[in-house]
Amino acid sequence: MVPLSYYLILSALLFSIGTVGVLVRRNPLQMFMSIELMWNAVNLSFITFARQYTNMAGHVFVFLVITVAAAEVAIGLAIIVVVFRTREHADVDELNAMKG
Amino acid sequence: MAAVIIIVIKGLILAVLLLTAFGVLTLTERKVLGRFQFRPGPNRVGPGGSFQFLADGLKLMLKEEIIPNGADRFVFLLAPTISLVAALFAFAVIPWGPPIHLFGQTIPMEIGGPNVGILFLFAITSLGVYGLILGGWSSQNKYSLLGGLRSSAQIISYELAMGLSVVGVLIAAGSADLNNIVSAQTNLWFIVPQIIGFLIYVVCMVAETNRAPFDLPEAENELVAGYHTEYTGMKFAMFFMAEYINMVTVSSLATTLFLGGWHGPWLPPEIWFIIKVAAFMFFFIWLRATLPRLRYDRLMAFGWKVLLPVALANALATAVWVSVVAR
Amino acid sequence: MVSTVVFWLAAAVAIVGAGGVLLAKHPVHSALSLVLNLAALGVLFLLLHAEFLAVVEILVYAGAVMVLFLFVVTLLMAGTKTPRDEGRFRLAYQYLLAGLFGLILFVLVAHALVGADWMSSLAATNAGGSFGSIAAFGTALFTKYLLPFELTAVVLLVAVIGVIFLGREHGATRK
Amino acid sequence: MNFPVINPLSVLPEIILLATSIVALFIALFLPDRRGHQLNYLGLVGVLAAIAVLPMLWAKVEVGFGGAIVSDHFALAMDAAILVSALAAFLLGLREVEPGADYVALVLWAALGMMVLTSAVELLSIFLGLEVLSLPLYVLAGFRRDRTTSKEAAMKYLLMGAFSSGIFLYGLAFLYGATGKVSLASIQAAILQNFTSHPLFLEIGAGLVAVGLAFKLALVPFHQWVPDVYEGSPTPVTAFMSVGTKAAAFGALVRILTVALPAGIVHWQPLIAFLAVLTLLFGNLAALRQTNMKRMLAYSGIAQAGYLVVAIAANSQMGVGAGMFYVVAYAFMNIGAFAVVAALSGQNEEGAEIASYRGLAYRRPWLAVSMTVFLLALASIPPLVGFPGKFYILRAAVSSGGVLLAIAIVVGTMISLYYYLRPVLLMFTHSEETESPFPATAHWTAHVTVGVMLAGTLVLGILPGLLTGPLQNAVHAIYGL
């Protein structure tokens, strides 16, 4: 049996990788995927904690997170398509209609 | 350890059976279609053409493997693999007979039976979509891409109605474990109380497997041959196998959910199961011989505007029935 | 014993998948890596007695959300074989900073977790019979956590209306 | 199965908003062109109805959904600020966004999420509140799909919003992991009884929650998205989200940090205080060099969020009360300023540049004078509402020993005088140009908005006691949990 803290450390590692991905990648789709990676790392934490306390709240939380993530992805991808329908490359650094 | 070995053995047996079923099915389809269309069908190889499927298989294996120039090689090879693996795995949770007793052990007739069996099946089949979309994309061919996108959109859309049509059965059986669902039908098959769910399921199952009259992804006149235009030889064969194994799987699920699974008088349960599945397979072929192809927008509108609301209403009505009337 | 092996395998696959998201050049490869990661997470969920959520994770995330991603990626990226080089020199300091930030975040959190020695001792507690089952899950969802559940309805409505608005052809709404 | 007591009274304003949105969507099915003013007025009526029930609910604390949500004085006061900003989204929306049922519904849902966020007392509902708030705003930011700036604003907001939600969520996971509880009251109880599995979990949880909400509050260094999003979004949406989101995030931060985690104060207070000082100095300095009115207001909004967070850093009942007063004050001043911008610009935001305000006082005296009042209020010149607001925060900071915080407020305010007064002077400078860069007329609803906000700014500035009395109750309410 693997100690539960291993799961949490794995989750922290995945979350950090996701964070770095958001900061490093310039393609909005890949940034968005990195964000999904972060959310899923959090899910792993929730389930581990739920197992620790044998408490269903963590499970319900994960279920809700998955639902919300699905909705967020739908909206997010729609926005990305609207922005990049007319462009050749998808790169957030090229979004410079406003000086920032 | 014994448990692991048993699972491996069952898996191997099942894989062999499914692949054999694939061979037999292709032959049957060609023969039966021939009869429907007043022609003999394949009749040269072996007695009455019965070795035709071996010849077909040999041909596919010996054909030159072509990978299009500019294709993403890794993804191009991955796509048919995903399709086939997903198709084979999905069958794992279907109980095709009552548990048997062998060498002092009780062996259930499915490979793995998590208590969320039916959801597992849906989860695995939902992964099969990757094969189509990746195959279409990696070919670097716009017909393939459009075909892949079309078929995956179709599958995702009909998956919703399919899932909802099954909810009625789950509520009535009070379990998501396929074994419990089968045993809940000892007296009355669910096709009687859940006839609406059954009809929706049947429509969806045809759409899910991309078969006529829902075989738009392969519509030759507009898409050449859909997502597998660029595929040849074994890689094409894998897509082909996946399609037929998926047909077997959805038919088996229909049998399990609505037709009492392996229940039946006189004959051994496994035979009953095979008879019921075979009936569905014949139905698939019959449809292909009879119906013309739908238009894409009609297909999507039908799925979203008819099947989904009706399935939802059916689930709701079942829930009300179970919680108010039947209690 | 078996579960230990499975954990390490799944963890390795999850990390490889995450690394793929981070490093892959083409978004399609990123998406596939993420699917790999999600599948590994599903296995880990199973080890933690969350059967239902393991299946939901695969069904919704891998089966629907990521397919949506692939749709958009393949459509937006059609024709561009590989996206252009990401300007390594211009962004070198950004990579460095981000890497440093991620490292600090990880070390900070991991430090807290490694110190949590009680975790290993409590991990052996037997999960109650109904823990993780669909019945226990449904009961919790529909009674104790009814409000958040109702709110997801609003979230889904937002998604439907928002996407319909965004997806409508441009000329259709504005003269 | 024990079903929880739902108690519809606890979510009555939320129900009203939801019902209005559904009605609007249904009506839209039968409207010939699906765009038009009728639905916008329907949304307006819905928000007014929700405002109307607030005093009715004031009498009694209502607990709903088995303790997941509480409609106490604190929640109701925040709801008021949120609903006022939603009102502005409808009143100002007629000209710039061509509102349809989608606009109406999205604004109502965002307001609903904000209200849930301020009144939820359990982690799951708090998270859902945050998402119900965020998702509609992503779409609303991109509501002018024909404008590149609007589309880009939507995408930047989306990416930063989802990123920050992830961080926030991780924080919630650690709060849950530290105690195994999800309701704020039981987390607090567990901490007070020293039943936490690991003390570091609470610190990390509080830190990540604070960072996640810092994105929503636009605190430095999590503010980079703000100017672009505020500039690119349609002006009514900007007015709505700048105030509503801040009120909601402030409410959640107060509930989580000062109510559920008072024991961890030593850990999160330095972080919050540090963010506050950084925000005050940077926000005000960056506002100095802006030439676009909306961008200037965006940076000013960042700075204003800094004042708000000082109130939290003070971690006292006085501080929370001061913060609540400031939220209401900020609603009037800031929405007023955006209302003038919206009234001046037409469909395409012609002349959002500060330079084009030159000589406005001679062409549009009413709007110019109103703008002057709002900018002076933001600069906290007495006797306008910004002055008592900042005074209360200053008092709370000093009395909790935060001398450095107080100094930062004073320095920030002094810097801000320059950029708030520059447009004022410009408006009263005689301009040679006869051609106005602004379209001739504004919709009457814009004038109504300006008038209402002007009244609020003046009345509450002269008689702050009208608000401080009830707010005192509100403060007792959340600490009495």
Tab-separated table of N, CA and C in Angstrom, chain D residues 148-273:
chain	number	residue	atom	x	y	z
D	148	THR	N	-11.953	43.658	-32.546
D	148	THR	CA	-10.812	42.813	-32.179
D	148	THR	C	-10.502	42.939	-30.702
D	149	THR	N	-10.583	44.172	-30.192
D	149	THR	CA	-10.213	44.374	-28.792
D	149	THR	C	-11.114	43.572	-27.868
D	150	SER	N	-12.380	43.493	-28.220
D	150	SER	CA	-13.317	42.773	-27.358
D	150	SER	C	-13.014	41.281	-27.358
D	151	LYS	N	-12.729	40.754	-28.549
D	151	LYS	CA	-12.415	39.325	-28.627
D	151	LYS	C	-11.157	39.009	-27.830
D	152	GLU	N	-10.151	39.873	-28.005
D	152	GLU	CA	-8.905	39.630	-27.276
D	152	GLU	C	-9.117	39.733	-25.783
D	153	ALA	N	-9.964	40.676	-25.381
D	153	ALA	CA	-10.254	40.808	-23.950
D	153	ALA	C	-10.858	39.521	-23.428
D	154	ALA	N	-11.796	38.957	-24.213
D	154	ALA	CA	-12.448	37.728	-23.763
D	154	ALA	C	-11.413	36.636	-23.571
D	155	MET	N	-10.480	36.521	-24.509
D	155	MET	CA	-9.546	35.407	-24.404
D	155	MET	C	-8.576	35.599	-23.246
D	156	LYS	N	-8.094	36.820	-23.092
D	156	LYS	CA	-7.169	37.042	-21.977
D	156	LYS	C	-7.877	36.800	-20.648
D	157	TYR	N	-9.108	37.270	-20.562
D	157	TYR	CA	-9.857	37.085	-19.331
D	157	TYR	C	-10.071	35.605	-19.073
D	158	LEU	N	-10.413	34.888	-20.132
D	158	LEU	CA	-10.659	33.453	-19.988
D	158	LEU	C	-9.415	32.740	-19.470
D	159	LEU	N	-8.270	32.964	-20.117
D	159	LEU	CA	-7.075	32.213	-19.735
D	159	LEU	C	-6.654	32.567	-18.312
D	160	MET	N	-6.651	33.860	-17.997
D	160	MET	CA	-6.248	34.233	-16.639
D	160	MET	C	-7.296	33.766	-15.631
D	161	GLY	N	-8.556	33.836	-16.017
D	161	GLY	CA	-9.617	33.442	-15.095
D	161	GLY	C	-9.553	31.959	-14.779
D	162	ALA	N	-9.380	31.135	-15.807
D	162	ALA	CA	-9.333	29.693	-15.565
D	162	ALA	C	-8.079	29.335	-14.776
D	163	PHE	N	-6.992	30.003	-15.088
D	163	PHE	CA	-5.739	29.781	-14.357
D	163	PHE	C	-5.923	30.093	-12.875
D	164	SER	N	-6.519	31.265	-12.606
D	164	SER	CA	-6.681	31.643	-11.204
D	164	SER	C	-7.695	30.738	-10.512
D	165	SER	N	-8.715	30.294	-11.249
D	165	SER	CA	-9.667	29.364	-10.632
D	165	SER	C	-8.958	28.093	-10.212
D	166	GLY	N	-8.007	27.636	-11.037
D	166	GLY	CA	-7.257	26.441	-10.685
D	166	GLY	C	-6.482	26.633	-9.391
D	167	ILE	N	-5.839	27.793	-9.263
D	167	ILE	CA	-5.079	28.065	-8.042
D	167	ILE	C	-6.009	28.125	-6.837
D	168	PHE	N	-7.129	28.816	-7.023
D	168	PHE	CA	-8.126	28.935	-5.954
D	168	PHE	C	-8.610	27.551	-5.522
D	169	LEU	N	-8.867	26.716	-6.527
D	169	LEU	CA	-9.374	25.376	-6.262
D	169	LEU	C	-8.358	24.563	-5.466
D	170	TYR	N	-7.091	24.707	-5.807
D	170	TYR	CA	-6.060	23.978	-5.075
D	170	TYR	C	-6.041	24.440	-3.619
D	171	GLY	N	-6.239	25.737	-3.436
D	171	GLY	CA	-6.320	26.253	-2.067
D	171	GLY	C	-7.480	25.624	-1.313
D	172	LEU	N	-8.638	25.533	-1.968
D	172	LEU	CA	-9.795	24.909	-1.325
D	172	LEU	C	-9.482	23.462	-0.981
D	173	ALA	N	-8.753	22.774	-1.881
D	173	ALA	CA	-8.418	21.378	-1.614
D	173	ALA	C	-7.603	21.276	-0.336
D	174	PHE	N	-6.693	22.212	-0.133
D	174	PHE	CA	-5.876	22.128	1.078
D	174	PHE	C	-6.670	22.483	2.324
D	175	LEU	N	-7.597	23.422	2.197
D	175	LEU	CA	-8.443	23.723	3.356
D	175	LEU	C	-9.244	22.483	3.731
D	176	TYR	N	-9.745	21.787	2.700
D	176	TYR	CA	-10.487	20.554	2.942
D	176	TYR	C	-9.549	19.488	3.517
D	177	GLY	N	-8.350	19.428	2.970
D	177	GLY	CA	-7.415	18.397	3.406
D	177	GLY	C	-6.923	18.609	4.831
D	178	ALA	N	-6.916	19.862	5.271
D	178	ALA	CA	-6.406	20.114	6.615
D	178	ALA	C	-7.372	19.614	7.675
D	179	THR	N	-8.663	19.633	7.355
D	179	THR	CA	-9.638	19.330	8.396
D	179	THR	C	-10.613	18.236	8.008
D	180	GLY	N	-10.734	17.954	6.723
D	180	GLY	CA	-11.747	16.993	6.293
D	180	GLY	C	-13.137	17.581	6.311
D	181	LYS	N	-13.244	18.890	6.456
D	181	LYS	CA	-14.556	19.540	6.506
D	181	LYS	C	-14.689	20.505	5.337
D	182	VAL	N	-15.925	20.759	4.936
D	182	VAL	CA	-16.106	21.731	3.852
D	182	VAL	C	-16.886	22.965	4.292
D	183	SER	N	-17.553	22.924	5.416
D	183	SER	CA	-18.274	24.143	5.780
D	183	SER	C	-17.348	25.032	6.604
D	184	LEU	N	-17.429	26.336	6.324
D	184	LEU	CA	-16.485	27.261	6.951
D	184	LEU	C	-16.562	27.169	8.465
D	185	ALA	N	-17.794	27.031	8.985
D	185	ALA	CA	-17.947	27.000	10.435
D	185	ALA	C	-17.231	25.786	11.020
D	186	SER	N	-17.356	24.629	10.354
D	186	SER	CA	-16.711	23.459	10.959
D	186	SER	C	-15.209	23.471	10.741
D	187	ILE	N	-14.754	24.121	9.662
D	187	ILE	CA	-13.296	24.282	9.517
D	187	ILE	C	-12.774	25.119	10.667
D	188	GLN	N	-13.503	26.206	10.940
D	188	GLN	CA	-13.094	27.082	12.035
D	188	GLN	C	-13.098	26.316	13.357
D	189	ALA	N	-14.171	25.533	13.569
D	189	ALA	CA	-14.260	24.781	14.824
D	189	ALA	C	-13.104	23.806	14.933
D	190	ALA	N	-12.797	23.131	13.813
D	190	ALA	CA	-11.710	22.152	13.849
D	190	ALA	C	-10.390	22.833	14.179
D	191	ILE	N	-10.203	24.017	13.615
D	191	ILE	CA	-8.940	24.708	13.890
D	191	ILE	C	-8.874	25.119	15.352
D	192	LEU	N	-9.990	25.634	15.858
D	192	LEU	CA	-9.981	26.107	17.238
D	192	LEU	C	-9.753	24.959	18.211
D	193	GLN	N	-10.213	23.757	17.842
D	193	GLN	CA	-9.970	22.609	18.718
D	193	GLN	C	-8.641	21.931	18.405
D	194	ASN	N	-7.847	22.583	17.589
D	194	ASN	CA	-6.537	22.028	17.235
D	194	ASN	C	-6.638	20.691	16.528
D	195	PHE	N	-7.744	20.479	15.868
D	195	PHE	CA	-7.871	19.224	15.145
D	195	PHE	C	-7.536	19.451	13.683
D	196	THR	N	-6.307	19.754	13.401
D	196	THR	CA	-5.915	19.864	11.999
D	196	THR	C	-4.823	18.855	11.769
D	197	SER	N	-4.945	18.153	10.667
D	197	SER	CA	-4.001	17.087	10.435
D	197	SER	C	-2.609	17.647	10.226
D	198	HIS	N	-2.535	18.788	9.605
D	198	HIS	CA	-1.224	19.331	9.366
D	198	HIS	C	-1.322	20.850	9.276
D	199	PRO	N	-0.614	21.568	10.134
D	199	PRO	CA	-0.783	23.020	10.142
D	199	PRO	C	-0.368	23.669	8.825
D	200	LEU	N	0.632	23.077	8.172
D	200	LEU	CA	1.077	23.709	6.930
D	200	LEU	C	-0.010	23.702	5.867
D	201	PHE	N	-0.897	22.712	5.920
D	201	PHE	CA	-1.972	22.647	4.938
D	201	PHE	C	-2.816	23.906	4.979
D	202	LEU	N	-3.112	24.353	6.184
D	202	LEU	CA	-3.942	25.548	6.312
D	202	LEU	C	-3.249	26.748	5.712
D	203	GLU	N	-1.930	26.842	5.970
D	203	GLU	CA	-1.204	28.001	5.440
D	203	GLU	C	-1.210	27.990	3.922
D	204	ILE	N	-0.896	26.813	3.367
D	204	ILE	CA	-0.870	26.729	1.902
D	204	ILE	C	-2.264	27.001	1.355
D	205	GLY	N	-3.265	26.413	2.003
D	205	GLY	CA	-4.643	26.616	1.544
D	205	GLY	C	-5.006	28.085	1.548
D	206	ALA	N	-4.756	28.754	2.671
D	206	ALA	CA	-5.097	30.166	2.759
D	206	ALA	C	-4.330	30.970	1.723
D	207	GLY	N	-3.037	30.627	1.553
D	207	GLY	CA	-2.231	31.363	0.590
D	207	GLY	C	-2.759	31.211	-0.823
D	208	LEU	N	-3.073	29.972	-1.219
D	208	LEU	CA	-3.536	29.750	-2.590
D	208	LEU	C	-4.910	30.369	-2.808
D	209	VAL	N	-5.791	30.273	-1.792
D	209	VAL	CA	-7.100	30.915	-1.912
D	209	VAL	C	-6.924	32.419	-2.092
D	210	ALA	N	-6.018	32.996	-1.298
D	210	ALA	CA	-5.803	34.434	-1.398
D	210	ALA	C	-5.275	34.805	-2.778
D	211	VAL	N	-4.344	34.005	-3.283
D	211	VAL	CA	-3.791	34.317	-4.609
D	211	VAL	C	-4.875	34.178	-5.677
D	212	GLY	N	-5.672	33.098	-5.571
D	212	GLY	CA	-6.734	32.897	-6.554
D	212	GLY	C	-7.694	34.072	-6.575
D	213	LEU	N	-8.080	34.547	-5.390
D	213	LEU	CA	-9.003	35.678	-5.357
D	213	LEU	C	-8.299	36.977	-5.709
D	214	ALA	N	-6.967	37.018	-5.487
D	214	ALA	CA	-6.234	38.232	-5.850
D	214	ALA	C	-6.324	38.486	-7.353
D	215	PHE	N	-6.394	37.408	-8.136
D	215	PHE	CA	-6.593	37.586	-9.573
D	215	PHE	C	-7.914	38.281	-9.829
D	216	LYS	N	-8.964	37.822	-9.154
D	216	LYS	CA	-10.289	38.402	-9.390
D	216	LYS	C	-10.352	39.838	-8.884
D	217	LEU	N	-9.636	40.082	-7.770
D	217	LEU	CA	-9.644	41.432	-7.208
D	217	LEU	C	-8.684	42.344	-7.956
D	218	ALA	N	-7.900	41.792	-8.859
D	218	ALA	CA	-6.929	42.582	-9.621
D	218	ALA	C	-5.860	43.177	-8.732
D	219	LEU	N	-5.265	42.352	-7.875
D	219	LEU	CA	-4.174	42.848	-7.045
D	219	LEU	C	-2.849	42.640	-7.775
D	220	VAL	N	-1.935	43.578	-7.588
D	220	VAL	CA	-0.588	43.425	-8.125
D	220	VAL	C	0.090	42.321	-7.315
D	221	PRO	N	0.823	41.380	-7.866
D	221	PRO	CA	1.216	41.248	-9.275
D	221	PRO	C	0.296	40.332	-10.104
D	222	PHE	N	-0.950	40.216	-9.728
D	222	PHE	CA	-1.848	39.338	-10.490
D	222	PHE	C	-2.821	40.174	-11.314
D	223	HIS	N	-2.377	41.313	-11.756
D	223	HIS	CA	-3.283	42.289	-12.351
D	223	HIS	C	-3.082	42.437	-13.859
D	224	GLN	N	-2.076	41.762	-14.445
D	224	GLN	CA	-1.705	42.106	-15.828
D	224	GLN	C	-2.864	42.051	-16.796
D	225	TRP	N	-3.842	41.179	-16.537
D	225	TRP	CA	-4.942	41.035	-17.476
D	225	TRP	C	-5.891	42.214	-17.405
D	226	VAL	N	-5.908	42.928	-16.272
D	226	VAL	CA	-6.986	43.871	-16.011
D	226	VAL	C	-7.093	44.993	-17.040
D	227	PRO	N	-5.999	45.719	-17.303
D	227	PRO	CA	-6.167	46.857	-18.217
D	227	PRO	C	-6.692	46.439	-19.587
D	228	ASP	N	-6.133	45.365	-20.132
D	228	ASP	CA	-6.583	44.932	-21.456
D	228	ASP	C	-8.052	44.519	-21.430
D	229	VAL	N	-8.420	43.764	-20.403
D	229	VAL	CA	-9.803	43.284	-20.348
D	229	VAL	C	-10.768	44.439	-20.133
D	230	TYR	N	-10.401	45.373	-19.249
D	230	TYR	CA	-11.296	46.505	-18.996
D	230	TYR	C	-11.409	47.390	-20.231
D	231	GLU	N	-10.301	47.540	-20.938
D	231	GLU	CA	-10.357	48.402	-22.114
D	231	GLU	C	-11.136	47.735	-23.244
D	232	GLY	N	-10.892	46.432	-23.416
D	232	GLY	CA	-11.481	45.751	-24.563
D	232	GLY	C	-12.947	45.432	-24.396
D	233	SER	N	-13.376	45.155	-23.176
D	233	SER	CA	-14.772	44.779	-22.975
D	233	SER	C	-15.673	45.972	-23.279
D	234	PRO	N	-16.913	45.689	-23.684
D	234	PRO	CA	-17.870	46.779	-23.846
D	234	PRO	C	-18.004	47.550	-22.531
D	235	THR	N	-18.144	48.859	-22.594
D	235	THR	CA	-18.122	49.677	-21.381
D	235	THR	C	-19.138	49.245	-20.322
D	236	PRO	N	-20.390	48.915	-20.686
D	236	PRO	CA	-21.315	48.480	-19.640
D	236	PRO	C	-20.822	47.237	-18.908
D	237	VAL	N	-20.217	46.343	-19.651
D	237	VAL	CA	-19.696	45.126	-19.022
D	237	VAL	C	-18.548	45.477	-18.097
D	238	THR	N	-17.698	46.403	-18.551
D	238	THR	CA	-16.577	46.796	-17.706
D	238	THR	C	-17.074	47.375	-16.388
D	239	ALA	N	-18.071	48.256	-16.484
D	239	ALA	CA	-18.608	48.855	-15.269
D	239	ALA	C	-19.136	47.783	-14.339
D	240	PHE	N	-19.860	46.823	-14.924
D	240	PHE	CA	-20.465	45.747	-14.134
D	240	PHE	C	-19.397	44.899	-13.474
D	241	MET	N	-18.421	44.471	-14.264
D	241	MET	CA	-17.493	43.495	-13.672
D	241	MET	C	-16.481	44.156	-12.769
D	242	SER	N	-16.147	45.420	-13.037
D	242	SER	CA	-15.155	46.033	-12.170
D	242	SER	C	-15.696	46.146	-10.753
D	243	VAL	N	-16.973	46.425	-10.630
D	243	VAL	CA	-17.533	46.578	-9.289
D	243	VAL	C	-18.035	45.249	-8.735
D	244	GLY	N	-18.829	44.546	-9.544
D	244	GLY	CA	-19.447	43.321	-9.044
D	244	GLY	C	-18.425	42.272	-8.644
D	245	THR	N	-17.432	42.050	-9.512
D	245	THR	CA	-16.437	41.032	-9.191
D	245	THR	C	-15.668	41.389	-7.945
D	246	LYS	N	-15.341	42.685	-7.804
D	246	LYS	CA	-14.579	43.075	-6.616
D	246	LYS	C	-15.407	42.866	-5.363
D	247	ALA	N	-16.680	43.233	-5.430
D	247	ALA	CA	-17.532	43.037	-4.255
D	247	ALA	C	-17.610	41.564	-3.894
D	248	ALA	N	-17.793	40.721	-4.924
D	248	ALA	CA	-17.942	39.292	-4.661
D	248	ALA	C	-16.649	38.699	-4.107
D	249	ALA	N	-15.518	39.027	-4.735
D	249	ALA	CA	-14.251	38.461	-4.277
D	249	ALA	C	-13.914	38.970	-2.879
D	250	PHE	N	-14.238	40.241	-2.631
D	250	PHE	CA	-14.026	40.772	-1.283
D	250	PHE	C	-14.848	39.974	-0.273
D	251	GLY	N	-16.112	39.733	-0.623
D	251	GLY	CA	-16.970	38.981	0.284
D	251	GLY	C	-16.416	37.597	0.572
D	252	ALA	N	-15.968	36.906	-0.483
D	252	ALA	CA	-15.457	35.551	-0.284
D	252	ALA	C	-14.190	35.577	0.559
D	253	LEU	N	-13.327	36.555	0.269
D	253	LEU	CA	-12.070	36.645	1.013
D	253	LEU	C	-12.344	36.898	2.493
D	254	VAL	N	-13.300	37.782	2.765
D	254	VAL	CA	-13.632	38.068	4.158
D	254	VAL	C	-14.152	36.820	4.833
D	255	ARG	N	-15.066	36.130	4.139
D	255	ARG	CA	-15.655	34.945	4.770
D	255	ARG	C	-14.601	33.878	5.020
D	256	ILE	N	-13.740	33.642	4.027
D	256	ILE	CA	-12.785	32.536	4.188
D	256	ILE	C	-11.670	32.923	5.160
D	257	LEU	N	-11.074	34.093	4.941
D	257	LEU	CA	-9.883	34.411	5.732
D	257	LEU	C	-10.222	34.893	7.137
D	258	THR	N	-11.123	35.843	7.247
D	258	THR	CA	-11.310	36.400	8.579
D	258	THR	C	-12.336	35.631	9.383
D	259	VAL	N	-13.226	34.885	8.718
D	259	VAL	CA	-14.225	34.154	9.497
D	259	VAL	C	-13.798	32.715	9.743
D	260	ALA	N	-13.359	32.029	8.670
D	260	ALA	CA	-13.039	30.615	8.857
D	260	ALA	C	-11.627	30.417	9.369
D	261	LEU	N	-10.732	31.308	9.038
D	261	LEU	CA	-9.331	31.084	9.387
D	261	LEU	C	-8.750	32.161	10.299
D	262	PRO	N	-9.507	32.627	11.282
D	262	PRO	CA	-8.909	33.685	12.116
D	262	PRO	C	-7.664	33.165	12.834
D	263	ALA	N	-7.637	31.845	13.057
D	263	ALA	CA	-6.495	31.301	13.784
D	263	ALA	C	-5.216	31.388	12.966
D	264	GLY	N	-5.378	31.386	11.646
D	264	GLY	CA	-4.173	31.412	10.817
D	264	GLY	C	-3.726	32.813	10.470
D	265	ILE	N	-4.260	33.793	11.202
D	265	ILE	CA	-4.031	35.192	10.861
D	265	ILE	C	-2.558	35.520	10.688
D	266	VAL	N	-1.698	34.996	11.560
D	266	VAL	CA	-0.291	35.365	11.458
D	266	VAL	C	0.291	34.950	10.127
D	267	HIS	N	-0.308	33.920	9.519
D	267	HIS	CA	0.267	33.443	8.268
D	267	HIS	C	-0.242	34.229	7.075
D	268	TRP	N	-1.549	34.474	7.023
D	268	TRP	CA	-2.034	35.134	5.813
D	268	TRP	C	-1.976	36.641	5.881
D	269	GLN	N	-1.925	37.216	7.081
D	269	GLN	CA	-1.958	38.678	7.127
D	269	GLN	C	-0.759	39.331	6.440
D	270	PRO	N	0.472	38.862	6.687
D	270	PRO	CA	1.586	39.516	5.982
D	270	PRO	C	1.438	39.444	4.469
D	271	LEU	N	0.959	38.309	3.985
D	271	LEU	CA	0.778	38.160	2.536
D	271	LEU	C	-0.207	39.196	2.015
D	272	ILE	N	-1.348	39.302	2.696
D	272	ILE	CA	-2.376	40.238	2.245
D	272	ILE	C	-1.859	41.677	2.339
D	273	ALA	N	-1.185	41.980	3.429
D	273	ALA	CA	-0.680	43.348	3.606
D	273	ALA	C	0.344	43.672	2.518
